[in-house]
XYZ file of C-alpha atoms in Angstrom:
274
model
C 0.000 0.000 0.000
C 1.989 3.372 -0.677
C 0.225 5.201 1.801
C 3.126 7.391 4.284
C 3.831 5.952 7.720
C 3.352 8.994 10.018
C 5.725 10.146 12.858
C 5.392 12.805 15.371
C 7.841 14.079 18.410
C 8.258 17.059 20.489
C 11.328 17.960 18.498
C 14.021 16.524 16.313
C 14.181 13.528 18.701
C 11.762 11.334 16.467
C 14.769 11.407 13.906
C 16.158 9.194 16.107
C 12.975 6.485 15.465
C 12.623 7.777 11.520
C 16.706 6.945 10.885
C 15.440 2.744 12.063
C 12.641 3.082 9.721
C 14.841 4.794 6.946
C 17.588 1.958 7.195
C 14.443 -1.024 7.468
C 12.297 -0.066 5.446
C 13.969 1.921 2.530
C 10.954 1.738 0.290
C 8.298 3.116 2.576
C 7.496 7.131 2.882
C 7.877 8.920 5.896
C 5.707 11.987 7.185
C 6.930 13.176 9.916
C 6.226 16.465 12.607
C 8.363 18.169 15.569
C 6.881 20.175 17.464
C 10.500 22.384 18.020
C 8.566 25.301 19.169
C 6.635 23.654 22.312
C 9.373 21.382 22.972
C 10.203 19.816 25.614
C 7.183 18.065 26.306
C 8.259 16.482 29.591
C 7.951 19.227 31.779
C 4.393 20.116 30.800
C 0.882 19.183 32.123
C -1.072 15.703 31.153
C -3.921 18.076 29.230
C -0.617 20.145 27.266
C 0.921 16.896 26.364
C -2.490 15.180 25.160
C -3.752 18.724 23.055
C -0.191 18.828 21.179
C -0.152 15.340 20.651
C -3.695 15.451 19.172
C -3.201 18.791 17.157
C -0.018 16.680 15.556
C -2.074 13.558 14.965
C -5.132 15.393 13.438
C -2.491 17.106 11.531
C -1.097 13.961 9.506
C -4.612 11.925 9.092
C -5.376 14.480 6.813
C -2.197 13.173 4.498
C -4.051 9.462 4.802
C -1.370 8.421 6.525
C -1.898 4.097 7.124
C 0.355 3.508 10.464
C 1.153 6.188 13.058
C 4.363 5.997 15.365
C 4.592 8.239 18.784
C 8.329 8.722 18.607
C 8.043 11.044 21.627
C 8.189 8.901 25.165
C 6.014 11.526 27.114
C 3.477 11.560 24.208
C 3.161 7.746 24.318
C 3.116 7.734 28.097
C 0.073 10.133 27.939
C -1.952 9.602 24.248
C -0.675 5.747 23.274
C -3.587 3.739 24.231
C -6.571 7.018 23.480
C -5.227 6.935 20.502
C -4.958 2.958 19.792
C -8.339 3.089 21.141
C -9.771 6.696 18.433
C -7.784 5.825 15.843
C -9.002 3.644 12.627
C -5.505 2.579 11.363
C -2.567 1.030 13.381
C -0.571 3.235 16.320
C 2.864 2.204 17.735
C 4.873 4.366 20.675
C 8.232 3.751 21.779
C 7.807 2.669 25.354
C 7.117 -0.880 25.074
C 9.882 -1.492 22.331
C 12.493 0.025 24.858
C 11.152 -1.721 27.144
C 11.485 -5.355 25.333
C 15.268 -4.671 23.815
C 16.706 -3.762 27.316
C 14.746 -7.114 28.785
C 16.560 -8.496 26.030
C 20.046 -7.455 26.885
C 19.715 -6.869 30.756
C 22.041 -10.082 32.278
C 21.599 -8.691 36.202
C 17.885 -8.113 35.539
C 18.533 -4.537 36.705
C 17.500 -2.097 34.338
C 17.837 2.060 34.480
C 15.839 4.383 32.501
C 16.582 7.791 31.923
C 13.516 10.030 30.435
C 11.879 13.769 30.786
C 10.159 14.280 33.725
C 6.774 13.671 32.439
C 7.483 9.878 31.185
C 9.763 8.861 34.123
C 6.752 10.040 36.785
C 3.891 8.743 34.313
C 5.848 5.113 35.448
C 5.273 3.811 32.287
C 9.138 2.196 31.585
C 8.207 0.566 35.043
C 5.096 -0.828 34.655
C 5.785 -2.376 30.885
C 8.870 -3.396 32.478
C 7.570 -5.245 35.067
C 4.054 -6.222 33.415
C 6.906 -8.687 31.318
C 9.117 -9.890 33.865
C 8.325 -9.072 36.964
C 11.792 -9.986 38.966
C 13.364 -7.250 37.020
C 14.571 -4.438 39.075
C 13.873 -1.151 37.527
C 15.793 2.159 38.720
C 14.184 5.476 36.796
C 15.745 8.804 36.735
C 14.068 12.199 35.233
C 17.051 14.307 33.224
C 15.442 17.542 32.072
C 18.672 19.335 30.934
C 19.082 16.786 28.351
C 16.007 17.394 25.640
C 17.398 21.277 25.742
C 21.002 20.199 25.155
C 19.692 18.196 22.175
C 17.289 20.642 20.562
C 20.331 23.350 20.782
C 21.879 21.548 18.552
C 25.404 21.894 20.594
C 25.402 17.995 21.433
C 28.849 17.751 21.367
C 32.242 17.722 23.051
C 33.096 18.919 26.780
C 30.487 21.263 27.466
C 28.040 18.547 26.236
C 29.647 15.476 28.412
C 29.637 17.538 31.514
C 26.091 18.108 30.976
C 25.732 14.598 30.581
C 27.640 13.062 33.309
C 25.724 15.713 35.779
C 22.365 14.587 34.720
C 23.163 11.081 34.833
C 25.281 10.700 38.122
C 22.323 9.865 40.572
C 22.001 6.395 38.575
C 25.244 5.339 38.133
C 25.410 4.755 42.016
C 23.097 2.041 41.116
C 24.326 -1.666 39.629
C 22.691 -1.142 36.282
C 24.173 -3.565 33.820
C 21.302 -1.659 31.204
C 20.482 1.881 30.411
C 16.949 3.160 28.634
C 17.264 5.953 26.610
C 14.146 6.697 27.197
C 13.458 10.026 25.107
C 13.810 9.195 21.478
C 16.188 13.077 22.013
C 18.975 10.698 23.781
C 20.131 9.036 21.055
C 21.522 11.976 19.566
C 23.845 12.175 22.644
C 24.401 8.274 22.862
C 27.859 7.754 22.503
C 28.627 10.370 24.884
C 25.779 8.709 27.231
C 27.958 5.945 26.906
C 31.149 7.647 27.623
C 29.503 8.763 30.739
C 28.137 5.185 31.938
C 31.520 3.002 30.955
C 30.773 0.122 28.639
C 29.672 -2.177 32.014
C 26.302 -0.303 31.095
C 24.684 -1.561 27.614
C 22.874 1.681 25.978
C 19.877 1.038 24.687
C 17.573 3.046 22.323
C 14.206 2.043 21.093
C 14.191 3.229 17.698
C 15.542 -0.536 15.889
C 13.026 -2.264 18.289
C 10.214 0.303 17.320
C 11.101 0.154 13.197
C 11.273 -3.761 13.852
C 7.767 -3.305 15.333
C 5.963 -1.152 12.550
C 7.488 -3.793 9.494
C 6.508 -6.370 11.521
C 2.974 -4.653 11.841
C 2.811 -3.606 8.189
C 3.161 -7.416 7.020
C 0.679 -8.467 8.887
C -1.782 -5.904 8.089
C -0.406 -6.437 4.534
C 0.043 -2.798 4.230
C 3.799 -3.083 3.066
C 4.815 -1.234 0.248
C 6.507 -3.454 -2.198
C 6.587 -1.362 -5.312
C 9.500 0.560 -6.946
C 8.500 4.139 -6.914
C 10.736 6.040 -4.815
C 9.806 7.574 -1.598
C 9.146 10.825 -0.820
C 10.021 12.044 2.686
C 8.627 15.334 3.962
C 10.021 16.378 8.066
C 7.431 19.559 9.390
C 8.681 21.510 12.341
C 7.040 24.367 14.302
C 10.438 25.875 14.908
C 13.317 26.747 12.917
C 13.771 25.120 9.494
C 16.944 25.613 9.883
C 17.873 24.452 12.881
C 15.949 21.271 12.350
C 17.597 20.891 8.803
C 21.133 20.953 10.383
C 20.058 18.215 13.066
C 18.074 15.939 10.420
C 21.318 15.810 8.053
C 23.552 15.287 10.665
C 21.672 12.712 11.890
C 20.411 10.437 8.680
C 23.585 11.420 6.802
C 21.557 12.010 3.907
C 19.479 14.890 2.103
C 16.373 12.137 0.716
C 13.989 14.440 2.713
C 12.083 17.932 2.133
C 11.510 20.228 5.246
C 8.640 22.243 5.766
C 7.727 24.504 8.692
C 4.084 24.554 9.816
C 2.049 26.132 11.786
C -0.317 23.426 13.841
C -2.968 25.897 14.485
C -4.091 25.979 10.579
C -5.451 21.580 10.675
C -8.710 23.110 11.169
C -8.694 25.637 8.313
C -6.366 24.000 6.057
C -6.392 20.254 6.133
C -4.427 19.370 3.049
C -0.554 19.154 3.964
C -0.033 17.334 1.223
Protein backbone atom coordinates (compact mmCIF):
# COMPACT_ATOMS: atom_id res chain seq x y z
CA UNK A 1 0.00 0.00 0.00
CA UNK A 2 1.99 3.37 -0.68
CA UNK A 3 0.23 5.20 1.80
CA UNK A 4 3.13 7.39 4.28
CA UNK A 5 3.83 5.95 7.72
CA UNK A 6 3.35 8.99 10.02
CA UNK A 7 5.72 10.15 12.86
CA UNK A 8 5.39 12.80 15.37
CA UNK A 9 7.84 14.08 18.41
CA UNK A 10 8.26 17.06 20.49
CA UNK A 11 11.33 17.96 18.50
CA UNK A 12 14.02 16.52 16.31
CA UNK A 13 14.18 13.53 18.70
CA UNK A 14 11.76 11.33 16.47
CA UNK A 15 14.77 11.41 13.91
CA UNK A 16 16.16 9.19 16.11
CA UNK A 17 12.98 6.49 15.47
CA UNK A 18 12.62 7.78 11.52
CA UNK A 19 16.71 6.95 10.89
CA UNK A 20 15.44 2.74 12.06
CA UNK A 21 12.64 3.08 9.72
CA UNK A 22 14.84 4.79 6.95
CA UNK A 23 17.59 1.96 7.19
CA UNK A 24 14.44 -1.02 7.47
CA UNK A 25 12.30 -0.07 5.45
CA UNK A 26 13.97 1.92 2.53
CA UNK A 27 10.95 1.74 0.29
CA UNK A 28 8.30 3.12 2.58
CA UNK A 29 7.50 7.13 2.88
CA UNK A 30 7.88 8.92 5.90
CA UNK A 31 5.71 11.99 7.19
CA UNK A 32 6.93 13.18 9.92
CA UNK A 33 6.23 16.46 12.61
CA UNK A 34 8.36 18.17 15.57
CA UNK A 35 6.88 20.17 17.46
CA UNK A 36 10.50 22.38 18.02
CA UNK A 37 8.57 25.30 19.17
CA UNK A 38 6.64 23.65 22.31
CA UNK A 39 9.37 21.38 22.97
CA UNK A 40 10.20 19.82 25.61
CA UNK A 41 7.18 18.06 26.31
CA UNK A 42 8.26 16.48 29.59
CA UNK A 43 7.95 19.23 31.78
CA UNK A 44 4.39 20.12 30.80
CA UNK A 45 0.88 19.18 32.12
CA UNK A 46 -1.07 15.70 31.15
CA UNK A 47 -3.92 18.08 29.23
CA UNK A 48 -0.62 20.14 27.27
CA UNK A 49 0.92 16.90 26.36
CA UNK A 50 -2.49 15.18 25.16
CA UNK A 51 -3.75 18.72 23.05
CA UNK A 52 -0.19 18.83 21.18
CA UNK A 53 -0.15 15.34 20.65
CA UNK A 54 -3.70 15.45 19.17
CA UNK A 55 -3.20 18.79 17.16
CA UNK A 56 -0.02 16.68 15.56
CA UNK A 57 -2.07 13.56 14.97
CA UNK A 58 -5.13 15.39 13.44
CA UNK A 59 -2.49 17.11 11.53
CA UNK A 60 -1.10 13.96 9.51
CA UNK A 61 -4.61 11.93 9.09
CA UNK A 62 -5.38 14.48 6.81
CA UNK A 63 -2.20 13.17 4.50
CA UNK A 64 -4.05 9.46 4.80
CA UNK A 65 -1.37 8.42 6.52
CA UNK A 66 -1.90 4.10 7.12
CA UNK A 67 0.36 3.51 10.46
CA UNK A 68 1.15 6.19 13.06
CA UNK A 69 4.36 6.00 15.36
CA UNK A 70 4.59 8.24 18.78
CA UNK A 71 8.33 8.72 18.61
CA UNK A 72 8.04 11.04 21.63
CA UNK A 73 8.19 8.90 25.17
CA UNK A 74 6.01 11.53 27.11
CA UNK A 75 3.48 11.56 24.21
CA UNK A 76 3.16 7.75 24.32
CA UNK A 77 3.12 7.73 28.10
CA UNK A 78 0.07 10.13 27.94
CA UNK A 79 -1.95 9.60 24.25
CA UNK A 80 -0.67 5.75 23.27
CA UNK A 81 -3.59 3.74 24.23
CA UNK A 82 -6.57 7.02 23.48
CA UNK A 83 -5.23 6.93 20.50
CA UNK A 84 -4.96 2.96 19.79
CA UNK A 85 -8.34 3.09 21.14
CA UNK A 86 -9.77 6.70 18.43
CA UNK A 87 -7.78 5.83 15.84
CA UNK A 88 -9.00 3.64 12.63
CA UNK A 89 -5.50 2.58 11.36
CA UNK A 90 -2.57 1.03 13.38
CA UNK A 91 -0.57 3.23 16.32
CA UNK A 92 2.86 2.20 17.73
CA UNK A 93 4.87 4.37 20.67
CA UNK A 94 8.23 3.75 21.78
CA UNK A 95 7.81 2.67 25.35
CA UNK A 96 7.12 -0.88 25.07
CA UNK A 97 9.88 -1.49 22.33
CA UNK A 98 12.49 0.02 24.86
CA UNK A 99 11.15 -1.72 27.14
CA UNK A 100 11.49 -5.35 25.33
CA UNK A 101 15.27 -4.67 23.82
CA UNK A 102 16.71 -3.76 27.32
CA UNK A 103 14.75 -7.11 28.79
CA UNK A 104 16.56 -8.50 26.03
CA UNK A 105 20.05 -7.46 26.88
CA UNK A 106 19.71 -6.87 30.76
CA UNK A 107 22.04 -10.08 32.28
CA UNK A 108 21.60 -8.69 36.20
CA UNK A 109 17.89 -8.11 35.54
CA UNK A 110 18.53 -4.54 36.71
CA UNK A 111 17.50 -2.10 34.34
CA UNK A 112 17.84 2.06 34.48
CA UNK A 113 15.84 4.38 32.50
CA UNK A 114 16.58 7.79 31.92
CA UNK A 115 13.52 10.03 30.44
CA UNK A 116 11.88 13.77 30.79
CA UNK A 117 10.16 14.28 33.73
CA UNK A 118 6.77 13.67 32.44
CA UNK A 119 7.48 9.88 31.18
CA UNK A 120 9.76 8.86 34.12
CA UNK A 121 6.75 10.04 36.79
CA UNK A 122 3.89 8.74 34.31
CA UNK A 123 5.85 5.11 35.45
CA UNK A 124 5.27 3.81 32.29
CA UNK A 125 9.14 2.20 31.58
CA UNK A 126 8.21 0.57 35.04
CA UNK A 127 5.10 -0.83 34.65
CA UNK A 128 5.79 -2.38 30.88
CA UNK A 129 8.87 -3.40 32.48
CA UNK A 130 7.57 -5.25 35.07
CA UNK A 131 4.05 -6.22 33.42
CA UNK A 132 6.91 -8.69 31.32
CA UNK A 133 9.12 -9.89 33.86
CA UNK A 134 8.33 -9.07 36.96
CA UNK A 135 11.79 -9.99 38.97
CA UNK A 136 13.36 -7.25 37.02
CA UNK A 137 14.57 -4.44 39.08
CA UNK A 138 13.87 -1.15 37.53
CA UNK A 139 15.79 2.16 38.72
CA UNK A 140 14.18 5.48 36.80
CA UNK A 141 15.75 8.80 36.73
CA UNK A 142 14.07 12.20 35.23
CA UNK A 143 17.05 14.31 33.22
CA UNK A 144 15.44 17.54 32.07
CA UNK A 145 18.67 19.33 30.93
CA UNK A 146 19.08 16.79 28.35
CA UNK A 147 16.01 17.39 25.64
CA UNK A 148 17.40 21.28 25.74
CA UNK A 149 21.00 20.20 25.16
CA UNK A 150 19.69 18.20 22.17
CA UNK A 151 17.29 20.64 20.56
CA UNK A 152 20.33 23.35 20.78
CA UNK A 153 21.88 21.55 18.55
CA UNK A 154 25.40 21.89 20.59
CA UNK A 155 25.40 18.00 21.43
CA UNK A 156 28.85 17.75 21.37
CA UNK A 157 32.24 17.72 23.05
CA UNK A 158 33.10 18.92 26.78
CA UNK A 159 30.49 21.26 27.47
CA UNK A 160 28.04 18.55 26.24
CA UNK A 161 29.65 15.48 28.41
CA UNK A 162 29.64 17.54 31.51
CA UNK A 163 26.09 18.11 30.98
CA UNK A 164 25.73 14.60 30.58
CA UNK A 165 27.64 13.06 33.31
CA UNK A 166 25.72 15.71 35.78
CA UNK A 167 22.36 14.59 34.72
CA UNK A 168 23.16 11.08 34.83
CA UNK A 169 25.28 10.70 38.12
CA UNK A 170 22.32 9.86 40.57
CA UNK A 171 22.00 6.39 38.58
CA UNK A 172 25.24 5.34 38.13
CA UNK A 173 25.41 4.76 42.02
CA UNK A 174 23.10 2.04 41.12
CA UNK A 175 24.33 -1.67 39.63
CA UNK A 176 22.69 -1.14 36.28
CA UNK A 177 24.17 -3.57 33.82
CA UNK A 178 21.30 -1.66 31.20
CA UNK A 179 20.48 1.88 30.41
CA UNK A 180 16.95 3.16 28.63
CA UNK A 181 17.26 5.95 26.61
CA UNK A 182 14.15 6.70 27.20
CA UNK A 183 13.46 10.03 25.11
CA UNK A 184 13.81 9.20 21.48
CA UNK A 185 16.19 13.08 22.01
CA UNK A 186 18.97 10.70 23.78
CA UNK A 187 20.13 9.04 21.05
CA UNK A 188 21.52 11.98 19.57
CA UNK A 189 23.85 12.17 22.64
CA UNK A 190 24.40 8.27 22.86
CA UNK A 191 27.86 7.75 22.50
CA UNK A 192 28.63 10.37 24.88
CA UNK A 193 25.78 8.71 27.23
CA UNK A 194 27.96 5.95 26.91
CA UNK A 195 31.15 7.65 27.62
CA UNK A 196 29.50 8.76 30.74
CA UNK A 197 28.14 5.18 31.94
CA UNK A 198 31.52 3.00 30.95
CA UNK A 199 30.77 0.12 28.64
CA UNK A 200 29.67 -2.18 32.01
CA UNK A 201 26.30 -0.30 31.09
CA UNK A 202 24.68 -1.56 27.61
CA UNK A 203 22.87 1.68 25.98
CA UNK A 204 19.88 1.04 24.69
CA UNK A 205 17.57 3.05 22.32
CA UNK A 206 14.21 2.04 21.09
CA UNK A 207 14.19 3.23 17.70
CA UNK A 208 15.54 -0.54 15.89
CA UNK A 209 13.03 -2.26 18.29
CA UNK A 210 10.21 0.30 17.32
CA UNK A 211 11.10 0.15 13.20
CA UNK A 212 11.27 -3.76 13.85
CA UNK A 213 7.77 -3.30 15.33
CA UNK A 214 5.96 -1.15 12.55
CA UNK A 215 7.49 -3.79 9.49
CA UNK A 216 6.51 -6.37 11.52
CA UNK A 217 2.97 -4.65 11.84
CA UNK A 218 2.81 -3.61 8.19
CA UNK A 219 3.16 -7.42 7.02
CA UNK A 220 0.68 -8.47 8.89
CA UNK A 221 -1.78 -5.90 8.09
CA UNK A 222 -0.41 -6.44 4.53
CA UNK A 223 0.04 -2.80 4.23
CA UNK A 224 3.80 -3.08 3.07
CA UNK A 225 4.81 -1.23 0.25
CA UNK A 226 6.51 -3.45 -2.20
CA UNK A 227 6.59 -1.36 -5.31
CA UNK A 228 9.50 0.56 -6.95
CA UNK A 229 8.50 4.14 -6.91
CA UNK A 230 10.74 6.04 -4.82
CA UNK A 231 9.81 7.57 -1.60
CA UNK A 232 9.15 10.82 -0.82
CA UNK A 233 10.02 12.04 2.69
CA UNK A 234 8.63 15.33 3.96
CA UNK A 235 10.02 16.38 8.07
CA UNK A 236 7.43 19.56 9.39
CA UNK A 237 8.68 21.51 12.34
CA UNK A 238 7.04 24.37 14.30
CA UNK A 239 10.44 25.88 14.91
CA UNK A 240 13.32 26.75 12.92
CA UNK A 241 13.77 25.12 9.49
CA UNK A 242 16.94 25.61 9.88
CA UNK A 243 17.87 24.45 12.88
CA UNK A 244 15.95 21.27 12.35
CA UNK A 245 17.60 20.89 8.80
CA UNK A 246 21.13 20.95 10.38
CA UNK A 247 20.06 18.22 13.07
CA UNK A 248 18.07 15.94 10.42
CA UNK A 249 21.32 15.81 8.05
CA UNK A 250 23.55 15.29 10.67
CA UNK A 251 21.67 12.71 11.89
CA UNK A 252 20.41 10.44 8.68
CA UNK A 253 23.59 11.42 6.80
CA UNK A 254 21.56 12.01 3.91
CA UNK A 255 19.48 14.89 2.10
CA UNK A 256 16.37 12.14 0.72
CA UNK A 257 13.99 14.44 2.71
CA UNK A 258 12.08 17.93 2.13
CA UNK A 259 11.51 20.23 5.25
CA UNK A 260 8.64 22.24 5.77
CA UNK A 261 7.73 24.50 8.69
CA UNK A 262 4.08 24.55 9.82
CA UNK A 263 2.05 26.13 11.79
CA UNK A 264 -0.32 23.43 13.84
CA UNK A 265 -2.97 25.90 14.48
CA UNK A 266 -4.09 25.98 10.58
CA UNK A 267 -5.45 21.58 10.68
CA UNK A 268 -8.71 23.11 11.17
CA UNK A 269 -8.69 25.64 8.31
CA UNK A 270 -6.37 24.00 6.06
CA UNK A 271 -6.39 20.25 6.13
CA UNK A 272 -4.43 19.37 3.05
CA UNK A 273 -0.55 19.15 3.96
CA UNK A 274 -0.03 17.33 1.22
Amino acid sequence: MRKPIGVIDSGVGGLTVVSELMRQLPKEEIIYIGDTARCPYGPRTEEEVRTFTWEMIDYLLSADIKLLVIGCNTATAVVLEEAKEKLSIPVIGVIHPGAIAALKTTKNKEVGVIGTEGTISSGAYHRELTSINDKVKVVSLACPTLVPLVESGEFSGDDAKEIISDALSPILDYDIDSLILGCTHYPLIAPLIQDVTGEKVAVICSGDETAREVSALLYYKEILYTGENQPKHIFYTTGSKKLFQKVAESWLGCHLFEVRETDLNLVTTNRQIR
